[in-house]
């Protein structure tokens, strides 16, 4: 009988164990289409507009504060547009011109500038001083880059000098080797009864383009050029 009663009261599409009232949720149906991003954006915008406008349950003070704030923002926006249009000579308004002139006057007032700088932790500079500082910074950056190039070239030059010194020492060790006997060369001695050994070396250098030590070795083939 209980089964029959349950069968008579519950419809085949209703969950008898589901809670009744406003908390009842329907079962998940995979065939139900999901909402796209456009729908979600519209829903979010609608929610924001609803919150912004408020509801009938809002307190009167909150509504008054909101309307006052919106009025101030709208008024400032209109004044700013009016000043911009007057500055660009699109329209001419004495009030906007006076506001703009008063604003420039306040911005050029030392006391006002000092107060704004102290309140905002900023430092206002004249344009000429700002341009000079920018040029100085740019010049310092350029000098720093040039200094890097100079340091690099100096390091390369020092490396070449060290290589040159090493080659010079190796060359001197070869020239002074006992096998060559260059230390026994006699430049003032007579070469082949014709000239001095130095004269023969100079002739070989000028005539055949020989090196100094090669010319000395060639002259020393005559024994009179040896000590």
Short mmCIF file of N, CA, C and O in Angstrom, two decimals, residues 74-84 96 99:
data_model
loop_
_atom_site.label_atom_id
_atom_site.label_comp_id
_atom_site.label_asym_id
_atom_site.label_seq_id
_atom_site.Cartn_x
_atom_site.Cartn_y
_atom_site.Cartn_z
N UNK A 74 29.72 64.48 -12.95
CA UNK A 74 29.20 64.98 -14.22
C UNK A 74 29.53 66.46 -14.41
O UNK A 74 29.88 66.90 -15.51
N UNK A 75 29.41 67.24 -13.34
CA UNK A 75 29.74 68.66 -13.43
C UNK A 75 31.19 68.90 -13.76
O UNK A 75 31.52 69.73 -14.62
N UNK A 76 32.09 68.16 -13.10
CA UNK A 76 33.52 68.31 -13.39
C UNK A 76 33.83 67.88 -14.82
O UNK A 76 34.68 68.49 -15.50
N UNK A 77 33.17 66.84 -15.27
CA UNK A 77 33.39 66.37 -16.65
C UNK A 77 32.96 67.43 -17.66
O UNK A 77 33.66 67.69 -18.65
N UNK A 78 31.83 68.06 -17.41
CA UNK A 78 31.35 69.10 -18.32
C UNK A 78 32.27 70.32 -18.30
O UNK A 78 32.57 70.91 -19.34
N UNK A 79 32.74 70.69 -17.11
CA UNK A 79 33.64 71.85 -17.02
C UNK A 79 34.95 71.55 -17.75
O UNK A 79 35.50 72.41 -18.46
N UNK A 80 35.48 70.34 -17.58
CA UNK A 80 36.73 69.97 -18.26
C UNK A 80 36.56 70.02 -19.77
O UNK A 80 37.42 70.54 -20.50
N UNK A 81 35.45 69.48 -20.28
CA UNK A 81 35.20 69.54 -21.72
C UNK A 81 35.06 70.98 -22.20
O UNK A 81 35.55 71.35 -23.28
N UNK A 82 34.41 71.81 -21.42
CA UNK A 82 34.24 73.21 -21.80
C UNK A 82 35.58 73.93 -21.86
O UNK A 82 35.84 74.71 -22.79
N UNK A 83 36.45 73.66 -20.90
CA UNK A 83 37.78 74.29 -20.90
C UNK A 83 38.59 73.81 -22.09
O UNK A 83 39.29 74.60 -22.74
N UNK A 84 38.51 72.52 -22.40
CA UNK A 84 39.27 71.99 -23.55
C UNK A 84 38.77 72.60 -24.85
O UNK A 84 39.57 72.99 -25.72
N UNK A 96 34.87 79.62 -19.14
CA UNK A 96 35.93 78.63 -19.32
C UNK A 96 37.29 79.30 -19.44
O UNK A 96 38.29 78.79 -18.93
N UNK A 99 38.38 80.27 -16.02
CA UNK A 99 38.80 79.08 -15.25
C UNK A 99 40.19 78.64 -15.68
O UNK A 99 41.06 78.32 -14.86
#
